Amino acid sequence: MKVRPFEEIVACHGATVLRVCRAVVGPVDAEDAWSETFLSALRAYPELPEDANVEAWLVTIAHRRALDLGRARSRRAVPTDSVPERCDARADPAARDPDLWAALARLPDKQRHAVAYHHIAGLPFTEIAVILGNSPEAARRAAADGIKALRSYYREDESA
């Protein structure tokens, strides 16, 4: 029997999961990835050990769902008739700087994911390594390289 109701888990970690989904698949598919994450989590929640790191567990699920959606998106045509709605800038720091999403999109997948999981979700590199299937050192390096690349992209954009 879980101590915390699942609704409380969603309320506590929902915003973090949404930011991770946005960073991995972009703002258009982020809500779908978020929904899929919590549907999967709801099914698995009764079996989750009491001492589990719930946030890391949810980010792992979000990573998998986002990758699934990204693969599905790459196989289908994307309509461009409408512009996606803007998110609330107070809820998401990156919404205050739309260039951040463009800069994140330019990063290689491993770097983008490592930056999102560490700097947006706040996960330690040991947990990021499990999600990405590499070592903590490789996860740390990918995040550092991603941040370095983001800094150079911003310098390029400012000089243009």
mmCIF file with all atom_site columns, C-alpha atoms in Angstrom:
data_model
loop_
_atom_site.group_PDB
_atom_site.id
_atom_site.type_symbol
_atom_site.label_atom_id
_atom_site.label_alt_id
_atom_site.label_comp_id
_atom_site.label_asym_id
_atom_site.label_entity_id
_atom_site.label_seq_id
_atom_site.pdbx_PDB_ins_code
_atom_site.Cartn_x
_atom_site.Cartn_y
_atom_site.Cartn_z
_atom_site.occupancy
_atom_site.B_iso_or_equiv
_atom_site.pdbx_formal_charge
_atom_site.auth_seq_id
_atom_site.auth_comp_id
_atom_site.auth_asym_id
_atom_site.auth_atom_id
_atom_site.pdbx_PDB_model_num
ATOM 1   C CA . MET A 1 1   ? 0.000  0.000  0.000   1.00 0.00 ? 1   MET A CA 1
ATOM 2   C CA . LYS A 1 2   ? 1.452  3.376  -1.046  1.00 0.00 ? 2   LYS A CA 1
ATOM 3   C CA . VAL A 1 3   ? 1.680  6.172  1.492   1.00 0.00 ? 3   VAL A CA 1
ATOM 4   C CA . ARG A 1 4   ? 1.048  8.911  -1.095  1.00 0.00 ? 4   ARG A CA 1
ATOM 5   C CA . PRO A 1 5   ? -1.978 8.884  -3.413  1.00 0.00 ? 5   PRO A CA 1
ATOM 6   C CA . PHE A 1 6   ? -1.103 8.940  -7.100  1.00 0.00 ? 6   PHE A CA 1
ATOM 7   C CA . GLU A 1 7   ? -2.860 12.293 -7.563  1.00 0.00 ? 7   GLU A CA 1
ATOM 8   C CA . GLU A 1 8   ? -0.342 13.805 -5.146  1.00 0.00 ? 8   GLU A CA 1
ATOM 9   C CA . ILE A 1 9   ? 2.524  12.347 -7.188  1.00 0.00 ? 9   ILE A CA 1
ATOM 10  C CA . VAL A 1 10  ? 1.119  13.991 -10.339 1.00 0.00 ? 10  VAL A CA 1
ATOM 11  C CA . ALA A 1 11  ? 0.677  17.333 -8.570  1.00 0.00 ? 11  ALA A CA 1
ATOM 12  C CA . CYS A 1 12  ? 4.179  17.212 -7.096  1.00 0.00 ? 12  CYS A CA 1
ATOM 13  C CA . HIS A 1 13  ? 6.138  16.086 -10.186 1.00 0.00 ? 13  HIS A CA 1
ATOM 14  C CA . GLY A 1 14  ? 3.871  16.980 -13.129 1.00 0.00 ? 14  GLY A CA 1
ATOM 15  C CA . ALA A 1 15  ? 5.595  20.255 -14.002 1.00 0.00 ? 15  ALA A CA 1
ATOM 16  C CA . THR A 1 16  ? 9.056  18.674 -13.964 1.00 0.00 ? 16  THR A CA 1
ATOM 17  C CA . VAL A 1 17  ? 7.892  15.817 -16.190 1.00 0.00 ? 17  VAL A CA 1
ATOM 18  C CA . LEU A 1 18  ? 6.323  18.304 -18.624 1.00 0.00 ? 18  LEU A CA 1
ATOM 19  C CA . ARG A 1 19  ? 9.542  20.336 -18.840 1.00 0.00 ? 19  ARG A CA 1
ATOM 20  C CA . VAL A 1 20  ? 11.535 17.175 -19.516 1.00 0.00 ? 20  VAL A CA 1
ATOM 21  C CA . CYS A 1 21  ? 9.057  16.103 -22.197 1.00 0.00 ? 21  CYS A CA 1
ATOM 22  C CA . ARG A 1 22  ? 9.300  19.542 -23.840 1.00 0.00 ? 22  ARG A CA 1
ATOM 23  C CA . ALA A 1 23  ? 13.074 19.351 -23.858 1.00 0.00 ? 23  ALA A CA 1
ATOM 24  C CA . VAL A 1 24  ? 13.104 15.860 -25.376 1.00 0.00 ? 24  VAL A CA 1
ATOM 25  C CA . VAL A 1 25  ? 10.305 16.051 -27.988 1.00 0.00 ? 25  VAL A CA 1
ATOM 26  C CA . GLY A 1 26  ? 9.564  19.775 -28.211 1.00 0.00 ? 26  GLY A CA 1
ATOM 27  C CA . PRO A 1 27  ? 6.499  21.759 -27.203 1.00 0.00 ? 27  PRO A CA 1
ATOM 28  C CA . VAL A 1 28  ? 4.122  20.249 -29.785 1.00 0.00 ? 28  VAL A CA 1
ATOM 29  C CA . ASP A 1 29  ? 4.274  16.639 -28.554 1.00 0.00 ? 29  ASP A CA 1
ATOM 30  C CA . ALA A 1 30  ? 5.170  17.359 -24.927 1.00 0.00 ? 30  ALA A CA 1
ATOM 31  C CA . GLU A 1 31  ? 1.626  17.123 -23.566 1.00 0.00 ? 31  GLU A CA 1
ATOM 32  C CA . ASP A 1 32  ? 1.086  13.767 -25.294 1.00 0.00 ? 32  ASP A CA 1
ATOM 33  C CA . ALA A 1 33  ? 4.339  12.473 -23.814 1.00 0.00 ? 33  ALA A CA 1
ATOM 34  C CA . TRP A 1 34  ? 3.296  13.822 -20.396 1.00 0.00 ? 34  TRP A CA 1
ATOM 35  C CA . SER A 1 35  ? -0.061 12.036 -20.596 1.00 0.00 ? 35  SER A CA 1
ATOM 36  C CA . GLU A 1 36  ? 1.534  8.792  -21.732 1.00 0.00 ? 36  GLU A CA 1
ATOM 37  C CA . THR A 1 37  ? 4.062  9.065  -18.908 1.00 0.00 ? 37  THR A CA 1
ATOM 38  C CA . PHE A 1 38  ? 1.421  9.318  -16.215 1.00 0.00 ? 38  PHE A CA 1
ATOM 39  C CA . LEU A 1 39  ? -0.784 6.614  -17.765 1.00 0.00 ? 39  LEU A CA 1
ATOM 40  C CA . SER A 1 40  ? 2.181  4.245  -17.697 1.00 0.00 ? 40  SER A CA 1
ATOM 41  C CA . ALA A 1 41  ? 3.141  5.377  -14.209 1.00 0.00 ? 41  ALA A CA 1
ATOM 42  C CA . LEU A 1 42  ? -0.391 4.856  -12.908 1.00 0.00 ? 42  LEU A CA 1
ATOM 43  C CA . ARG A 1 43  ? -0.325 1.240  -14.084 1.00 0.00 ? 43  ARG A CA 1
ATOM 44  C CA . ALA A 1 44  ? 3.082  0.582  -12.502 1.00 0.00 ? 44  ALA A CA 1
ATOM 45  C CA . TYR A 1 45  ? 2.659  2.655  -9.321  1.00 0.00 ? 45  TYR A CA 1
ATOM 46  C CA . PRO A 1 46  ? 1.239  -0.142 -7.136  1.00 0.00 ? 46  PRO A CA 1
ATOM 47  C CA . GLU A 1 47  ? 4.436  -2.177 -7.679  1.00 0.00 ? 47  GLU A CA 1
ATOM 48  C CA . LEU A 1 48  ? 6.842  0.717  -7.008  1.00 0.00 ? 48  LEU A CA 1
ATOM 49  C CA . PRO A 1 49  ? 8.999  0.108  -3.917  1.00 0.00 ? 49  PRO A CA 1
ATOM 50  C CA . GLU A 1 50  ? 8.357  2.462  -0.991  1.00 0.00 ? 50  GLU A CA 1
ATOM 51  C CA . ASP A 1 51  ? 11.947 3.764  -1.039  1.00 0.00 ? 51  ASP A CA 1
ATOM 52  C CA . ALA A 1 52  ? 12.046 4.487  -4.791  1.00 0.00 ? 52  ALA A CA 1
ATOM 53  C CA . ASN A 1 53  ? 13.021 7.932  -6.070  1.00 0.00 ? 53  ASN A CA 1
ATOM 54  C CA . VAL A 1 54  ? 9.656  8.811  -7.605  1.00 0.00 ? 54  VAL A CA 1
ATOM 55  C CA . GLU A 1 55  ? 10.962 11.761 -9.604  1.00 0.00 ? 55  GLU A CA 1
ATOM 56  C CA . ALA A 1 56  ? 13.737 9.725  -11.227 1.00 0.00 ? 56  ALA A CA 1
ATOM 57  C CA . TRP A 1 57  ? 11.255 6.922  -11.901 1.00 0.00 ? 57  TRP A CA 1
ATOM 58  C CA . LEU A 1 58  ? 8.876  9.368  -13.619 1.00 0.00 ? 58  LEU A CA 1
ATOM 59  C CA . VAL A 1 59  ? 11.685 10.957 -15.651 1.00 0.00 ? 59  VAL A CA 1
ATOM 60  C CA . THR A 1 60  ? 12.734 7.491  -16.815 1.00 0.00 ? 60  THR A CA 1
ATOM 61  C CA . ILE A 1 61  ? 9.180  6.772  -17.955 1.00 0.00 ? 61  ILE A CA 1
ATOM 62  C CA . ALA A 1 62  ? 8.952  10.228 -19.579 1.00 0.00 ? 62  ALA A CA 1
ATOM 63  C CA . HIS A 1 63  ? 12.210 9.571  -21.429 1.00 0.00 ? 63  HIS A CA 1
ATOM 64  C CA . ARG A 1 64  ? 10.859 6.321  -22.864 1.00 0.00 ? 64  ARG A CA 1
ATOM 65  C CA . ARG A 1 65  ? 7.451  7.772  -23.780 1.00 0.00 ? 65  ARG A CA 1
ATOM 66  C CA . ALA A 1 66  ? 9.052  10.841 -25.352 1.00 0.00 ? 66  ALA A CA 1
ATOM 67  C CA . LEU A 1 67  ? 11.361 8.667  -27.450 1.00 0.00 ? 67  LEU A CA 1
ATOM 68  C CA . ASP A 1 68  ? 8.366  6.590  -28.547 1.00 0.00 ? 68  ASP A CA 1
ATOM 69  C CA . LEU A 1 69  ? 6.499  9.741  -29.569 1.00 0.00 ? 69  LEU A CA 1
ATOM 70  C CA . GLY A 1 70  ? 9.567  11.117 -31.331 1.00 0.00 ? 70  GLY A CA 1
ATOM 71  C CA . ARG A 1 71  ? 9.892  7.931  -33.346 1.00 0.00 ? 71  ARG A CA 1
ATOM 72  C CA . ALA A 1 72  ? 6.195  8.002  -34.208 1.00 0.00 ? 72  ALA A CA 1
ATOM 73  C CA . ARG A 1 73  ? 6.431  11.694 -35.164 1.00 0.00 ? 73  ARG A CA 1
ATOM 74  C CA . SER A 1 74  ? 9.311  11.008 -37.522 1.00 0.00 ? 74  SER A CA 1
ATOM 75  C CA . ARG A 1 75  ? 7.133  8.509  -39.368 1.00 0.00 ? 75  ARG A CA 1
ATOM 76  C CA . ARG A 1 76  ? 4.112  10.768 -39.930 1.00 0.00 ? 76  ARG A CA 1
ATOM 77  C CA . ALA A 1 77  ? 3.390  14.019 -41.720 1.00 0.00 ? 77  ALA A CA 1
ATOM 78  C CA . VAL A 1 78  ? 3.124  17.051 -39.466 1.00 0.00 ? 78  VAL A CA 1
ATOM 79  C CA . PRO A 1 79  ? 0.416  19.631 -40.262 1.00 0.00 ? 79  PRO A CA 1
ATOM 80  C CA . THR A 1 80  ? 1.592  23.228 -40.172 1.00 0.00 ? 80  THR A CA 1
ATOM 81  C CA . ASP A 1 81  ? -1.715 25.119 -40.436 1.00 0.00 ? 81  ASP A CA 1
ATOM 82  C CA . SER A 1 82  ? -1.730 26.317 -36.843 1.00 0.00 ? 82  SER A CA 1
ATOM 83  C CA . VAL A 1 83  ? 0.821  27.715 -34.441 1.00 0.00 ? 83  VAL A CA 1
ATOM 84  C CA . PRO A 1 84  ? 1.132  25.900 -31.076 1.00 0.00 ? 84  PRO A CA 1
ATOM 85  C CA . GLU A 1 85  ? -0.144 27.807 -28.063 1.00 0.00 ? 85  GLU A CA 1
ATOM 86  C CA . ARG A 1 86  ? 2.444  29.587 -25.938 1.00 0.00 ? 86  ARG A CA 1
ATOM 87  C CA . CYS A 1 87  ? 2.984  28.137 -22.502 1.00 0.00 ? 87  CYS A CA 1
ATOM 88  C CA . ASP A 1 88  ? 2.887  30.181 -19.301 1.00 0.00 ? 88  ASP A CA 1
ATOM 89  C CA . ALA A 1 89  ? 6.325  31.786 -18.944 1.00 0.00 ? 89  ALA A CA 1
ATOM 90  C CA . ARG A 1 90  ? 6.058  31.783 -15.148 1.00 0.00 ? 90  ARG A CA 1
ATOM 91  C CA . ALA A 1 91  ? 5.675  27.984 -15.082 1.00 0.00 ? 91  ALA A CA 1
ATOM 92  C CA . ASP A 1 92  ? 8.569  27.239 -17.415 1.00 0.00 ? 92  ASP A CA 1
ATOM 93  C CA . PRO A 1 93  ? 11.788 29.258 -17.431 1.00 0.00 ? 93  PRO A CA 1
ATOM 94  C CA . ALA A 1 94  ? 12.525 28.319 -21.036 1.00 0.00 ? 94  ALA A CA 1
ATOM 95  C CA . ALA A 1 95  ? 9.244  29.887 -22.139 1.00 0.00 ? 95  ALA A CA 1
ATOM 96  C CA . ARG A 1 96  ? 10.722 33.280 -21.234 1.00 0.00 ? 96  ARG A CA 1
ATOM 97  C CA . ASP A 1 97  ? 13.446 32.593 -23.779 1.00 0.00 ? 97  ASP A CA 1
ATOM 98  C CA . PRO A 1 98  ? 12.026 30.855 -26.870 1.00 0.00 ? 98  PRO A CA 1
ATOM 99  C CA . ASP A 1 99  ? 15.514 30.750 -28.400 1.00 0.00 ? 99  ASP A CA 1
ATOM 100 C CA . LEU A 1 100 ? 16.378 28.175 -25.751 1.00 0.00 ? 100 LEU A CA 1
ATOM 101 C CA . TRP A 1 101 ? 14.125 25.586 -27.416 1.00 0.00 ? 101 TRP A CA 1
ATOM 102 C CA . ALA A 1 102 ? 15.779 26.241 -30.772 1.00 0.00 ? 102 ALA A CA 1
ATOM 103 C CA . ALA A 1 103 ? 19.229 25.947 -29.198 1.00 0.00 ? 103 ALA A CA 1
ATOM 104 C CA . LEU A 1 104 ? 18.233 22.728 -27.381 1.00 0.00 ? 104 LEU A CA 1
ATOM 105 C CA . ALA A 1 105 ? 16.919 21.286 -30.633 1.00 0.00 ? 105 ALA A CA 1
ATOM 106 C CA . ARG A 1 106 ? 20.341 21.831 -32.228 1.00 0.00 ? 106 ARG A CA 1
ATOM 107 C CA . LEU A 1 107 ? 22.065 19.603 -29.663 1.00 0.00 ? 107 LEU A CA 1
ATOM 108 C CA . PRO A 1 108 ? 22.723 15.910 -30.346 1.00 0.00 ? 108 PRO A CA 1
ATOM 109 C CA . ASP A 1 109 ? 20.205 13.638 -28.570 1.00 0.00 ? 109 ASP A CA 1
ATOM 110 C CA . LYS A 1 110 ? 22.507 12.466 -25.756 1.00 0.00 ? 110 LYS A CA 1
ATOM 111 C CA . GLN A 1 111 ? 23.570 16.025 -24.936 1.00 0.00 ? 111 GLN A CA 1
ATOM 112 C CA . ARG A 1 112 ? 20.015 17.394 -25.110 1.00 0.00 ? 112 ARG A CA 1
ATOM 113 C CA . HIS A 1 113 ? 18.694 14.618 -22.885 1.00 0.00 ? 113 HIS A CA 1
ATOM 114 C CA . ALA A 1 114 ? 21.533 14.954 -20.358 1.00 0.00 ? 114 ALA A CA 1
ATOM 115 C CA . VAL A 1 115 ? 21.021 18.733 -20.156 1.00 0.00 ? 115 VAL A CA 1
ATOM 116 C CA . ALA A 1 116 ? 17.259 18.306 -19.746 1.00 0.00 ? 116 ALA A CA 1
ATOM 117 C CA . TYR A 1 117 ? 17.490 15.617 -17.092 1.00 0.00 ? 117 TYR A CA 1
ATOM 118 C CA . HIS A 1 118 ? 20.187 17.352 -15.056 1.00 0.00 ? 118 HIS A CA 1
ATOM 119 C CA . HIS A 1 119 ? 19.503 21.061 -15.473 1.00 0.00 ? 119 HIS A CA 1
ATOM 120 C CA . ILE A 1 120 ? 15.717 20.973 -15.946 1.00 0.00 ? 120 ILE A CA 1
ATOM 121 C CA . ALA A 1 121 ? 14.672 17.935 -13.897 1.00 0.00 ? 121 ALA A CA 1
ATOM 122 C CA . GLY A 1 122 ? 17.530 18.189 -11.408 1.00 0.00 ? 122 GLY A CA 1
ATOM 123 C CA . LEU A 1 123 ? 18.487 14.512 -11.535 1.00 0.00 ? 123 LEU A CA 1
ATOM 124 C CA . PRO A 1 124 ? 21.953 13.371 -10.451 1.00 0.00 ? 124 PRO A CA 1
ATOM 125 C CA . PHE A 1 125 ? 24.273 11.947 -13.083 1.00 0.00 ? 125 PHE A CA 1
ATOM 126 C CA . THR A 1 126 ? 24.054 8.438  -11.607 1.00 0.00 ? 126 THR A CA 1
ATOM 127 C CA . GLU A 1 127 ? 20.328 8.347  -12.409 1.00 0.00 ? 127 GLU A CA 1
ATOM 128 C CA . ILE A 1 128 ? 20.784 10.027 -15.795 1.00 0.00 ? 128 ILE A CA 1
ATOM 129 C CA . ALA A 1 129 ? 23.316 7.332  -16.693 1.00 0.00 ? 129 ALA A CA 1
ATOM 130 C CA . VAL A 1 130 ? 20.697 4.644  -16.069 1.00 0.00 ? 130 VAL A CA 1
ATOM 131 C CA . ILE A 1 131 ? 18.154 6.467  -18.248 1.00 0.00 ? 131 ILE A CA 1
ATOM 132 C CA . LEU A 1 132 ? 20.614 7.044  -21.093 1.00 0.00 ? 132 LEU A CA 1
ATOM 133 C CA . GLY A 1 133 ? 22.298 3.649  -20.821 1.00 0.00 ? 133 GLY A CA 1
ATOM 134 C CA . ASN A 1 134 ? 25.807 4.928  -20.153 1.00 0.00 ? 134 ASN A CA 1
ATOM 135 C CA . SER A 1 135 ? 28.122 5.717  -17.234 1.00 0.00 ? 135 SER A CA 1
ATOM 136 C CA . PRO A 1 136 ? 27.715 8.650  -14.820 1.00 0.00 ? 136 PRO A CA 1
ATOM 137 C CA . GLU A 1 137 ? 30.919 10.110 -16.257 1.00 0.00 ? 137 GLU A CA 1
ATOM 138 C CA . ALA A 1 138 ? 29.530 9.916  -19.793 1.00 0.00 ? 138 ALA A CA 1
ATOM 139 C CA . ALA A 1 139 ? 26.275 11.531 -18.643 1.00 0.00 ? 139 ALA A CA 1
ATOM 140 C CA . ARG A 1 140 ? 28.231 14.335 -16.921 1.00 0.00 ? 140 ARG A CA 1
ATOM 141 C CA . ARG A 1 141 ? 30.349 14.837 -20.053 1.00 0.00 ? 141 ARG A CA 1
ATOM 142 C CA . ALA A 1 142 ? 27.276 14.927 -22.310 1.00 0.00 ? 142 ALA A CA 1
ATOM 143 C CA . ALA A 1 143 ? 25.637 17.553 -20.089 1.00 0.00 ? 143 ALA A CA 1
ATOM 144 C CA . ALA A 1 144 ? 28.827 19.639 -19.956 1.00 0.00 ? 144 ALA A CA 1
ATOM 145 C CA . ASP A 1 145 ? 29.265 19.424 -23.731 1.00 0.00 ? 145 ASP A CA 1
ATOM 146 C CA . GLY A 1 146 ? 25.604 20.354 -24.187 1.00 0.00 ? 146 GLY A CA 1
ATOM 147 C CA . ILE A 1 147 ? 25.919 23.428 -21.966 1.00 0.00 ? 147 ILE A CA 1
ATOM 148 C CA . LYS A 1 148 ? 29.112 24.439 -23.783 1.00 0.00 ? 148 LYS A CA 1
ATOM 149 C CA . ALA A 1 149 ? 27.322 24.108 -27.129 1.00 0.00 ? 149 ALA A CA 1
ATOM 150 C CA . LEU A 1 150 ? 24.331 26.107 -25.841 1.00 0.00 ? 150 LEU A CA 1
ATOM 151 C CA . ARG A 1 151 ? 26.661 28.914 -24.806 1.00 0.00 ? 151 ARG A CA 1
ATOM 152 C CA . SER A 1 152 ? 28.268 28.987 -28.245 1.00 0.00 ? 152 SER A CA 1
ATOM 153 C CA . TYR A 1 153 ? 24.833 28.977 -29.959 1.00 0.00 ? 153 TYR A CA 1
ATOM 154 C CA . TYR A 1 154 ? 23.772 31.989 -27.904 1.00 0.00 ? 154 TYR A CA 1
ATOM 155 C CA . ARG A 1 155 ? 26.974 33.827 -28.806 1.00 0.00 ? 155 ARG A CA 1
ATOM 156 C CA . GLU A 1 156 ? 26.321 33.059 -32.505 1.00 0.00 ? 156 GLU A CA 1
ATOM 157 C CA . ASP A 1 157 ? 22.717 34.321 -32.219 1.00 0.00 ? 157 ASP A CA 1
ATOM 158 C CA . GLU A 1 158 ? 23.776 37.534 -30.453 1.00 0.00 ? 158 GLU A CA 1
ATOM 159 C CA . SER A 1 159 ? 26.374 38.378 -33.108 1.00 0.00 ? 159 SER A CA 1
ATOM 160 C CA . ALA A 1 160 ? 23.932 37.821 -35.997 1.00 0.00 ? 160 ALA A CA 1
#
